[in-house]
mmCIF file of C-alpha atoms in Angstrom:
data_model
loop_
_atom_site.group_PDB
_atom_site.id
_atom_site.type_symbol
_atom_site.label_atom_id
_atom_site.label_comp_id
_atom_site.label_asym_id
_atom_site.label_seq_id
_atom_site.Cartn_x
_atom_site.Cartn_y
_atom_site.Cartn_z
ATOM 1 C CA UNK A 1 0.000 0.000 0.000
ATOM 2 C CA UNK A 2 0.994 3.632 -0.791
ATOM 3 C CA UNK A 3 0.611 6.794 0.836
ATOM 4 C CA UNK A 4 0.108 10.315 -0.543
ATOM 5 C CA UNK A 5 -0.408 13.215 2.262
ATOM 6 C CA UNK A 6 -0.948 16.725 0.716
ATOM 7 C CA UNK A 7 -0.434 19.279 2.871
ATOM 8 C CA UNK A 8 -2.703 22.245 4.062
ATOM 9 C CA UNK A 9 -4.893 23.979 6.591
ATOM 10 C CA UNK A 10 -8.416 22.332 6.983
ATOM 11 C CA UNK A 11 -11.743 24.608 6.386
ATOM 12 C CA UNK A 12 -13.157 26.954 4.085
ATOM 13 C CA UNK A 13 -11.352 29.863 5.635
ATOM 14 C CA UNK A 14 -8.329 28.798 3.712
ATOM 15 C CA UNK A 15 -9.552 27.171 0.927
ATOM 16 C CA UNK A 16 -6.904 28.496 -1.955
ATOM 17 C CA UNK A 17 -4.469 29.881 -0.110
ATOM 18 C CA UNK A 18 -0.869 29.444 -1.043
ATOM 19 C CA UNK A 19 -0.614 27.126 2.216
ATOM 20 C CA UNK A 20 -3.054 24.690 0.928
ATOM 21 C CA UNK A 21 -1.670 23.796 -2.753
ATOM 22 C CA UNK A 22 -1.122 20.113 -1.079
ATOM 23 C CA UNK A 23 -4.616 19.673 -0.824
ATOM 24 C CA UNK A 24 -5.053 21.536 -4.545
ATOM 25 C CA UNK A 25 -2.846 18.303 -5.799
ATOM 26 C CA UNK A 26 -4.578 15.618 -4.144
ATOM 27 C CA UNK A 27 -7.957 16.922 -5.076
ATOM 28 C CA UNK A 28 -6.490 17.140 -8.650
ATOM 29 C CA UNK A 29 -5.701 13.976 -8.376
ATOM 30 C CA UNK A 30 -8.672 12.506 -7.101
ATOM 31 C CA UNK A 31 -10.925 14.271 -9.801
ATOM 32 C CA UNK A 32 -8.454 12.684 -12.805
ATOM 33 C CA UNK A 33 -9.660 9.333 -11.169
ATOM 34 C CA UNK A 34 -12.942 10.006 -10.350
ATOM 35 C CA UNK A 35 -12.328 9.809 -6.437
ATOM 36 C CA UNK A 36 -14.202 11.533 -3.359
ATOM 37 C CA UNK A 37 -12.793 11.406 0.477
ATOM 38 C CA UNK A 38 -14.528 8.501 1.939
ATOM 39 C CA UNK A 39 -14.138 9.111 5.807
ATOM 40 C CA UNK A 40 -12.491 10.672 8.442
ATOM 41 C CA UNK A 41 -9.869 8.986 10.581
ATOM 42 C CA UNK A 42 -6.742 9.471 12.764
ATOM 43 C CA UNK A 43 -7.202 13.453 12.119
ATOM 44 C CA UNK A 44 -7.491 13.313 8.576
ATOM 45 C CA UNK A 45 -9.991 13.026 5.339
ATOM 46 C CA UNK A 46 -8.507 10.062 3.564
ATOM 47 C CA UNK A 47 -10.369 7.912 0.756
ATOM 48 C CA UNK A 48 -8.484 4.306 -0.643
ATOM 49 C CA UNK A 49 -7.492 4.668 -4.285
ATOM 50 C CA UNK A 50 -7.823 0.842 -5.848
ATOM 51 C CA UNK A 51 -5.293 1.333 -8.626
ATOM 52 C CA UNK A 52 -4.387 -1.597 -10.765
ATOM 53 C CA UNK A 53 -0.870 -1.903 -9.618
ATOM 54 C CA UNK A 54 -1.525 -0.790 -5.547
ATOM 55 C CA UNK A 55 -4.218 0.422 -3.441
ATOM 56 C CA UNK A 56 -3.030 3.812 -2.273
ATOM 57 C CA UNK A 57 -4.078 6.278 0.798
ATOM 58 C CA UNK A 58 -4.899 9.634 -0.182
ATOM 59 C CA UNK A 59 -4.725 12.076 3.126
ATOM 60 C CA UNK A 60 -5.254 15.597 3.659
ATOM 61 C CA UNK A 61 -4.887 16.307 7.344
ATOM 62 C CA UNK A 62 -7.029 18.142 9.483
ATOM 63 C CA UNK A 63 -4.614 19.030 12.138
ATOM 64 C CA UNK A 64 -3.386 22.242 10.366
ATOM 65 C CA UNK A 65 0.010 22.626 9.061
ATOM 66 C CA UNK A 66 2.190 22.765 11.958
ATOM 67 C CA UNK A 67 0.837 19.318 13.365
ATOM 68 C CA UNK A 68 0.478 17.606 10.145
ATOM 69 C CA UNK A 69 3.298 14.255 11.585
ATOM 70 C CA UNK A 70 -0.160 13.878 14.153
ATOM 71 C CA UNK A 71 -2.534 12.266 10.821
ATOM 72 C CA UNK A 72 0.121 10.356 9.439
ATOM 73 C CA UNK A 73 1.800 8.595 11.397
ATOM 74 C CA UNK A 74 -1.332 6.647 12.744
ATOM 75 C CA UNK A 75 -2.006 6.080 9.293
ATOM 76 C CA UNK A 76 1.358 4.794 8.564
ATOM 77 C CA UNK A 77 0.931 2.408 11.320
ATOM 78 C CA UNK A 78 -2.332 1.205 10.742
ATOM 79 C CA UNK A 79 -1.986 0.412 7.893
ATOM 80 C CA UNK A 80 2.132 -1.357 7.927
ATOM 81 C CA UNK A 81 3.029 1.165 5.651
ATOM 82 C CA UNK A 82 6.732 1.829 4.995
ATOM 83 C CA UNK A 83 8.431 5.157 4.909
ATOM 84 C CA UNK A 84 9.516 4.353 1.233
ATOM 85 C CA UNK A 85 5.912 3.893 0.120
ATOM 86 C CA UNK A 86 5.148 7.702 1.279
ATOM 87 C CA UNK A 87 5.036 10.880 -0.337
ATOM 88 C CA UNK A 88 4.502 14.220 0.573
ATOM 89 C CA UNK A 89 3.214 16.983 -1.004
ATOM 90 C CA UNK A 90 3.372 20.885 0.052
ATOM 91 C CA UNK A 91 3.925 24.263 -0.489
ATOM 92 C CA UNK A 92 7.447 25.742 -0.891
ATOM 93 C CA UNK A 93 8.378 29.773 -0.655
ATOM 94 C CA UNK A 94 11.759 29.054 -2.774
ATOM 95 C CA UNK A 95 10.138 28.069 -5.829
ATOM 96 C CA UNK A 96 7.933 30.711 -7.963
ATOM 97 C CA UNK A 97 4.284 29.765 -8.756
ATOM 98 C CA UNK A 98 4.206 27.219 -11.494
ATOM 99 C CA UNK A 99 7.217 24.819 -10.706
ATOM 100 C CA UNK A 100 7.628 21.784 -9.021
ATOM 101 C CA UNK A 101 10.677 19.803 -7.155
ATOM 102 C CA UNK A 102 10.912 16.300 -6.216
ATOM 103 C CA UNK A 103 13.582 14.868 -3.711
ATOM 104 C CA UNK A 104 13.691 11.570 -2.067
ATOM 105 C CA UNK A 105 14.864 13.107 1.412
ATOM 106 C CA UNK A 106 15.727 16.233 3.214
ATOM 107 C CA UNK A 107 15.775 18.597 6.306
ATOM 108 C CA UNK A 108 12.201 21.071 6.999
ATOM 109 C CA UNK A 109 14.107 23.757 5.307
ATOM 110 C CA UNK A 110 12.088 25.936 7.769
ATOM 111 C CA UNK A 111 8.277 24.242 6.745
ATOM 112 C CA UNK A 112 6.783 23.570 9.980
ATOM 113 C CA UNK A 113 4.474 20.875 8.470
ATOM 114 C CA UNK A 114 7.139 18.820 7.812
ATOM 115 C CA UNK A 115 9.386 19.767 10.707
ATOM 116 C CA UNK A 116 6.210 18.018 12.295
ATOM 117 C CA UNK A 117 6.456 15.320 10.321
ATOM 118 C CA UNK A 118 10.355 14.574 10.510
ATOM 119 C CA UNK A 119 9.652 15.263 14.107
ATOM 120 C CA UNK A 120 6.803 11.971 14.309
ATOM 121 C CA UNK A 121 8.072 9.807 12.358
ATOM 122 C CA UNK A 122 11.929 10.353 13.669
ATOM 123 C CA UNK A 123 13.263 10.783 10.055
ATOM 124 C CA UNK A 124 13.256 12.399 6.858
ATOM 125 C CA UNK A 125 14.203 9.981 4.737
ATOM 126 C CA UNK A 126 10.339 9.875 2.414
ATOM 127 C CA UNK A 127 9.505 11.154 -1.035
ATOM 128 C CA UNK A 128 8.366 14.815 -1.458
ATOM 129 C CA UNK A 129 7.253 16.814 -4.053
ATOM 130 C CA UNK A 130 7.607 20.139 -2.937
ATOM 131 C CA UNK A 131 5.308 22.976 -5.061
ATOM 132 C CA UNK A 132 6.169 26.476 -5.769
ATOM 133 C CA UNK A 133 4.626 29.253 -4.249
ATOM 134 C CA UNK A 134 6.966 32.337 -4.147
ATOM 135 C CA UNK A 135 8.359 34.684 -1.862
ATOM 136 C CA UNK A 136 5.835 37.828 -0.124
ATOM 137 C CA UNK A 137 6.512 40.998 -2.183
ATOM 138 C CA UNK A 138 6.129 44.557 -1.165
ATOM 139 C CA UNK A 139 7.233 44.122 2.686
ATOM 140 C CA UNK A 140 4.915 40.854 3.267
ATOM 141 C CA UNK A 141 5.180 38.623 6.403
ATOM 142 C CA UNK A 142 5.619 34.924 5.620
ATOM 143 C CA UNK A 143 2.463 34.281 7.335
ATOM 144 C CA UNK A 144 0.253 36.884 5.878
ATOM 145 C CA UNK A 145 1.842 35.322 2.061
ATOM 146 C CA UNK A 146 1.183 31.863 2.721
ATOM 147 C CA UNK A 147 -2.409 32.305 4.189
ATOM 148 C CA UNK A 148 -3.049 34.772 0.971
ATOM 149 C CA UNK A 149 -4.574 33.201 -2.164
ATOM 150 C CA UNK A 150 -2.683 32.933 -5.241
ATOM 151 C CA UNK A 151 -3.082 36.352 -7.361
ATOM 152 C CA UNK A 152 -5.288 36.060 -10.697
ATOM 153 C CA UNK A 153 -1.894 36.312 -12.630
ATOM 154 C CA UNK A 154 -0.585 33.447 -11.033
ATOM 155 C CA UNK A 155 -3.526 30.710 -11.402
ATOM 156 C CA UNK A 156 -2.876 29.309 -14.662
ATOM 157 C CA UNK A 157 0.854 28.849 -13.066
ATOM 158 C CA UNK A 158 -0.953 27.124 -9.740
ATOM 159 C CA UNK A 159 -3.124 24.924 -11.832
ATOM 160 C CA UNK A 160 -0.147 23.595 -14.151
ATOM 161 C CA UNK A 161 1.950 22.978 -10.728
ATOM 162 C CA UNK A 162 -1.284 21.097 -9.621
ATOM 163 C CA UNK A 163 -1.340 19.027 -13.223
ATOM 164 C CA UNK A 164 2.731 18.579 -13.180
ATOM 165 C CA UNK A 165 2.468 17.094 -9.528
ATOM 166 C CA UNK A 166 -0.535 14.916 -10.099
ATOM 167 C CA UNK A 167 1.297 13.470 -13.365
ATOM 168 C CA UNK A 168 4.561 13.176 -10.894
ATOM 169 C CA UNK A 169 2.470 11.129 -8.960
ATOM 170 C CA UNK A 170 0.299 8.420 -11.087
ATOM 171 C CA UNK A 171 3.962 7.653 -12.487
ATOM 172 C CA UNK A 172 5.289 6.256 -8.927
ATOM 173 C CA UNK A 173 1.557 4.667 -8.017
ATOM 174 C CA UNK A 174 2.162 3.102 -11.878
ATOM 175 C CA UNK A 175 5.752 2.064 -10.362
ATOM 176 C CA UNK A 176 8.296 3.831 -12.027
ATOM 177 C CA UNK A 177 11.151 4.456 -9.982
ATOM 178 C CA UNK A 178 11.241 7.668 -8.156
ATOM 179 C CA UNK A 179 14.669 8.835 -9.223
ATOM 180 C CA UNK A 180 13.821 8.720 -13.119
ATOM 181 C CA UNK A 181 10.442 10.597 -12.040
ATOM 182 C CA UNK A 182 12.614 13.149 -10.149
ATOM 183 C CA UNK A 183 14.926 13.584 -12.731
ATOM 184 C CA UNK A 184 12.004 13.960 -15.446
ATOM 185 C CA UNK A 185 10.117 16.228 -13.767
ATOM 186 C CA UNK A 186 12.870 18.361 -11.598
ATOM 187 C CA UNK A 187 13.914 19.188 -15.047
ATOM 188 C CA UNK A 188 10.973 20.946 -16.950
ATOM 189 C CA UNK A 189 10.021 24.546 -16.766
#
């Protein structure tokens, strides 16, 4: 079984904010298959995608950001799955609207929702696929930019992020190694 956790702050308050562009890719990947959340457990809406090659856990927490490690670790456990067979999906200020980086492993590098999750599951060592959001402009806090929704200018950037990361994705549920869908997609726009 596989795991995909996109990242974000639950509630219609934040609904399109930068913040929540882990939750934009899951739900643009559950519309390309024709999925809906199924339930709630462990502090999380999570539905079972039966894909020929895997079932695979979709997840968007409903812990908010900073406590995101609290939904997936139970859900790791639950269900035996392995820290190889995860990936995450979130926001990232270093990379402008539109573009999309994949790693296999890494610090926080200052994101508290996956500080929180280095911090549960007592390693760093799982996928991500981190998606660009930019930096504030015109004297900005961090907080006030990442809780802001994208600007009109931006959206058809946002959207092809969404598209990029959801393709990213059915290629490791469809098993192709990580690496050659790092270096693939690490390598466009």
């Amino acid at each position: 079984m596989k795991l995909i956790i996109g990242l974000g702050n639950p509630g219609n308050r934040y609904d399109g904010t930068r913040h929540n562009i882990g939750f934009h890719v899951i739900d643009t990947l559950m519309a390309r298959h024709g999925l809906t959340m199924m339930d709630q457990k462990f502090k999380a809406d999570y539905t079972i995608w039966r894909h020929p090659q895997d079932k695979v856990l979709l997840l968007k927490p409903f812990t908010y950001m900073n406590l995101s490690g609290e939904a997936l670790l139970p859900f790791m456990s639950y269900y035996g799955i392995a820290m190889e067979d995860i990936v995450v999906v979130y926001d990232d200020l270093d990379l402008e609207p539109g573009r999309i980086r994949l790693r296999q492993n890494g610090s926080a590098g200052g994101h508290n929702g996956i500080k929180s999750i280095i911090q549960m599951l007592g390693a760093q060592d799982f996928k991500r696929i981190r998606v660009g959001i930019g930096r504030p402009q015109g004297g900005w806090k961090v907080v006030d930019h990442v809780l802001a929704t994208f600007r009109p200018e931006e959206q058809d950037s946002v959207n092809e992020a969404s598209q990029l990361a959801a393709d990213a994705l059915d290629d490791w549920v469809d098993g192709k190694d990580f690496l050659k869908i790092m270096n693939t997609y690490n390598q466009r726009k």
